[in-house]
mmCIF file of C-alpha atoms in Angstrom:
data_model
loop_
_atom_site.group_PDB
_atom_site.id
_atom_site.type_symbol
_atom_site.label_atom_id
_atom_site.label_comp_id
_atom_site.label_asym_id
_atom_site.label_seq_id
_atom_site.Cartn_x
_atom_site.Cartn_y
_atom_site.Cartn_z
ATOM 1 C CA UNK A 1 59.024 92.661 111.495
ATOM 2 C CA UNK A 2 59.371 95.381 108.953
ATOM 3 C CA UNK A 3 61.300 97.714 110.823
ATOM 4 C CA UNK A 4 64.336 95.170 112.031
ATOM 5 C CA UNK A 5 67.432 95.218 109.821
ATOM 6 C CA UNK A 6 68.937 93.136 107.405
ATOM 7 C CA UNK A 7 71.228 91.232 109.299
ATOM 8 C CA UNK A 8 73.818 91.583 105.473
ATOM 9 C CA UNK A 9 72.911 95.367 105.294
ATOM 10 C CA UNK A 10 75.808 97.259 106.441
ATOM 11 C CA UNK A 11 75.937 100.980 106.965
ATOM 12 C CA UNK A 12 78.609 103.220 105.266
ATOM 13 C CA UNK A 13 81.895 103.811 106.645
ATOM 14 C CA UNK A 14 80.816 107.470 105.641
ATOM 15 C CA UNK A 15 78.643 110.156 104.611
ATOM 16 C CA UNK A 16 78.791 112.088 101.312
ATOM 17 C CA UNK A 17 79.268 114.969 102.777
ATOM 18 C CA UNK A 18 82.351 113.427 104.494
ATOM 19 C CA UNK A 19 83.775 111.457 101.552
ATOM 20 C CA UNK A 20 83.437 114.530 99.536
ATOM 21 C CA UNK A 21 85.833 116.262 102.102
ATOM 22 C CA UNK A 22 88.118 113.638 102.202
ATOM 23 C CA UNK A 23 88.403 114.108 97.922
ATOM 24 C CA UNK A 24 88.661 117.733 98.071
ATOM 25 C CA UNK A 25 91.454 116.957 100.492
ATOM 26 C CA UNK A 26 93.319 113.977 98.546
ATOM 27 C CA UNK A 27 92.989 115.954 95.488
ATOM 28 C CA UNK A 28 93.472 119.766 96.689
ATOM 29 C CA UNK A 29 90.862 120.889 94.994
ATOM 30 C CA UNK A 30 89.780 124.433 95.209
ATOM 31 C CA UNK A 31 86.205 123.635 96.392
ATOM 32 C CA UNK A 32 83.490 121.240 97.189
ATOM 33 C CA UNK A 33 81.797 121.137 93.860
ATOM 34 C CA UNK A 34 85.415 120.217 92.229
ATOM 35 C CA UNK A 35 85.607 117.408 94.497
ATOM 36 C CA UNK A 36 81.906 116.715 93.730
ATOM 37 C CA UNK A 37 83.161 116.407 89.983
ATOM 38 C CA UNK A 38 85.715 114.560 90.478
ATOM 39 C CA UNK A 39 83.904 111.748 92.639
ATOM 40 C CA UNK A 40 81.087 111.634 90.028
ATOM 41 C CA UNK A 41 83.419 111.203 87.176
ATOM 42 C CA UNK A 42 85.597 108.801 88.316
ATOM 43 C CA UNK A 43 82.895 106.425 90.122
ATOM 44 C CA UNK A 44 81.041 106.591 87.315
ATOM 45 C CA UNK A 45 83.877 105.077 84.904
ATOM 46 C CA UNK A 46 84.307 102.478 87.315
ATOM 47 C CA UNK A 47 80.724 101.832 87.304
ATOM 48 C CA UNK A 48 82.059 100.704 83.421
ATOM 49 C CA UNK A 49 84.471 98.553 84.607
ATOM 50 C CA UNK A 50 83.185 96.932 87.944
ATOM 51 C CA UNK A 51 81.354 94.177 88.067
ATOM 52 C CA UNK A 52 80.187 91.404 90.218
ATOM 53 C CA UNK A 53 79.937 90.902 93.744
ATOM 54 C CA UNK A 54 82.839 93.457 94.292
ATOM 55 C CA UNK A 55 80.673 95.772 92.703
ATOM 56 C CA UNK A 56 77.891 94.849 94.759
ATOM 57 C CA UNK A 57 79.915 95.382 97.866
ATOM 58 C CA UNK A 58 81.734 98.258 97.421
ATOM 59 C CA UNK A 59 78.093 100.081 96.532
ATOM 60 C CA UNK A 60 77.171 98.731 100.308
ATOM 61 C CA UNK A 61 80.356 100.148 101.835
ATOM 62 C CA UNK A 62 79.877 103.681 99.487
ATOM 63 C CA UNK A 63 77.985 106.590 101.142
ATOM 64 C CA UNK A 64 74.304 106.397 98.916
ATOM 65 C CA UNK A 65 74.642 109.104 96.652
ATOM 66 C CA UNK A 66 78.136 107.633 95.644
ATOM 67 C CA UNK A 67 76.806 104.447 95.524
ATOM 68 C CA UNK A 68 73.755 105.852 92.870
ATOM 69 C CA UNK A 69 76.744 107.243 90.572
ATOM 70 C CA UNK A 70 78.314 103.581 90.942
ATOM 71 C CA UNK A 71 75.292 101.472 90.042
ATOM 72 C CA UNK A 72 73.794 104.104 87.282
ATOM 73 C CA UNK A 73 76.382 103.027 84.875
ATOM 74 C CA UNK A 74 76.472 99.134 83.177
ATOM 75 C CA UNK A 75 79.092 97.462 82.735
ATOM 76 C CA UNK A 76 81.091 97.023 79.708
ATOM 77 C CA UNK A 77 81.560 93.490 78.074
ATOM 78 C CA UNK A 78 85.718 94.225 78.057
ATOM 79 C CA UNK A 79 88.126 95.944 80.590
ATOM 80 C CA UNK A 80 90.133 99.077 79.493
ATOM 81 C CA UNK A 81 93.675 98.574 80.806
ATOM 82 C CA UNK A 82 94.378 100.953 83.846
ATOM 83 C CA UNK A 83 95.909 103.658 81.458
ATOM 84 C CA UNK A 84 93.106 103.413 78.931
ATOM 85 C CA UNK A 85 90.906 103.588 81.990
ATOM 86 C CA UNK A 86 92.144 107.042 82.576
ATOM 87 C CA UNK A 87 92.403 108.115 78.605
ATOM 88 C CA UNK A 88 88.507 107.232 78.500
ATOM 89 C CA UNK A 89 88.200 109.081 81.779
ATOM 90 C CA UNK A 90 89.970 112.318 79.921
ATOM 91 C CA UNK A 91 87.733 111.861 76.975
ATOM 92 C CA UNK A 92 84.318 111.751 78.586
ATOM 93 C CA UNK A 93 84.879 114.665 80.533
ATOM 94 C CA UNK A 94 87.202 116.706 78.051
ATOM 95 C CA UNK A 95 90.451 117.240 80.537
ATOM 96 C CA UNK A 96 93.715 116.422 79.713
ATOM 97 C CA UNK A 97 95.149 112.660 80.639
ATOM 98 C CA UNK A 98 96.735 114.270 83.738
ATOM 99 C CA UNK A 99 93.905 115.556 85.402
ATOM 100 C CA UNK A 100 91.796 112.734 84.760
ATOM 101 C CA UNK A 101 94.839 110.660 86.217
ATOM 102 C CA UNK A 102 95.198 113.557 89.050
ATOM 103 C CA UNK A 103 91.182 112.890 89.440
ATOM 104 C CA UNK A 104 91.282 109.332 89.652
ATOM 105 C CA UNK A 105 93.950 109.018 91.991
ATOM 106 C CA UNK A 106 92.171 111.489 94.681
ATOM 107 C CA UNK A 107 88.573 109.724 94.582
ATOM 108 C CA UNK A 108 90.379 106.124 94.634
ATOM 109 C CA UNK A 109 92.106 106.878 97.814
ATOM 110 C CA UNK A 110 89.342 107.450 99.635
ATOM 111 C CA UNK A 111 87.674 104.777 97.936
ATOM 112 C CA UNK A 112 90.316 102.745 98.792
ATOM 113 C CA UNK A 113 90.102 103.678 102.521
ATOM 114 C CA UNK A 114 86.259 103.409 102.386
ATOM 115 C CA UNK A 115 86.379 99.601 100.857
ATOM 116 C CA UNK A 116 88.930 98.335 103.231
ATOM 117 C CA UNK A 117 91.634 96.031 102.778
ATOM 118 C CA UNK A 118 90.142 92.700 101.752
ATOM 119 C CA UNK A 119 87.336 94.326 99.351
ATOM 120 C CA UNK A 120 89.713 96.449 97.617
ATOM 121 C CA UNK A 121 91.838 92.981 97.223
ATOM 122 C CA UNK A 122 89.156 91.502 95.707
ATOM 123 C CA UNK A 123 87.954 94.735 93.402
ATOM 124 C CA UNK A 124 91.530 94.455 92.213
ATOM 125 C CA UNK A 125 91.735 90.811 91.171
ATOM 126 C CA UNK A 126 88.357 91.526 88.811
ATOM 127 C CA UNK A 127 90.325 94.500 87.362
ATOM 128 C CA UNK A 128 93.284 94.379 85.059
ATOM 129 C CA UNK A 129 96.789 94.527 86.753
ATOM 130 C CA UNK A 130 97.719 97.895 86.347
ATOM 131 C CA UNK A 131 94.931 99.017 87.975
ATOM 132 C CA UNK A 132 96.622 98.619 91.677
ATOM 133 C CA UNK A 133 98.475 101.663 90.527
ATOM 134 C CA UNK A 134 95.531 103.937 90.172
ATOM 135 C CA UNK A 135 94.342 102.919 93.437
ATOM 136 C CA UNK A 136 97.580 103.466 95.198
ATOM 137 C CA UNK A 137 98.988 100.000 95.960
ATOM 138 C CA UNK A 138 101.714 98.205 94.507
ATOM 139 C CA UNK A 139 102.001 96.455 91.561
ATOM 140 C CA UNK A 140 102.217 92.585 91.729
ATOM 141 C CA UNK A 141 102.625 90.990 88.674
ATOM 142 C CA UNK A 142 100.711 87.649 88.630
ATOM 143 C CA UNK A 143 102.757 84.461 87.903
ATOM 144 C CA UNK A 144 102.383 82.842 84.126
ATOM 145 C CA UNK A 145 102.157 79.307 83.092
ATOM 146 C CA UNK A 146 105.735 78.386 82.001
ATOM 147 C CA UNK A 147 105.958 77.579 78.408
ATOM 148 C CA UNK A 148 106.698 74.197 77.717
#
């Protein structure tokens, strides 16, 4: 009885080893440990911002060690914009605005590819707008109430 699976457990698209490729690939970086860096920066300021069920699930789809860096962090009580999302990034780990943009935009790809289509849809209606942009996919603007 112990030793059958959870029929809700899935297993990870895939391993850290292999997401951490796929980063040092999307972001060009000059070796494994940058890419290591990056994915542990970047998944940890999400960690901020995530919360949920989305951040439940995308931990499930995430290889474990990525999923550790997720889950370590709690969540703050009020979303930074996408932008301020990537200033905050820059100022916890002392790069410029560009690289942590450069970094965000390599680890969210594969993020992105890792969460699939209807996840990621979900992860992005929880997050402020602008945040499609970071994770590579257009920019719909939602409708507002007419004023009357």
């Amino acid at each position: 009885m112990y030793d059958q699976l959870r029929p809700n457990v899935s297993q990870p698209a895939m391993t850290f080893d292999q997401m951490l490729e796929r980063v040092r690939y999307e972001g060009a970086y000059p070796t494994r440990q940058r890419a290591a860096e990056a994915v542990h920066h970047v998944l940890s300021a999400l960690g901020c911002q995530l919360t949920g069920d989305e951040r439940v699930d995308l931990a499930q789809a995430l290889p474990a060690e990525a999923a550790l860096t997720l889950t370590a962090q709690i969540p703050e009580t009020e979303h930074l914009t996408g932008w301020g999302f990537v200033k905050d990034l820059a100022s916890r780990t002392g790069v410029s605005p560009a690289v942590a943009r450069w970094d965000t935009g390599a680890v969210f790809a594969v993020v992105t590819r890792i969460a699939g289509p209807d996840l990621l849809a979900r992860i992005l209606r929880r997050l402020p707008d602008d945040y499609a942009l970071l994770f590579g996919q257009a920019q719909l603007s939602r409708p507002h109430p007419a004023a009357a």
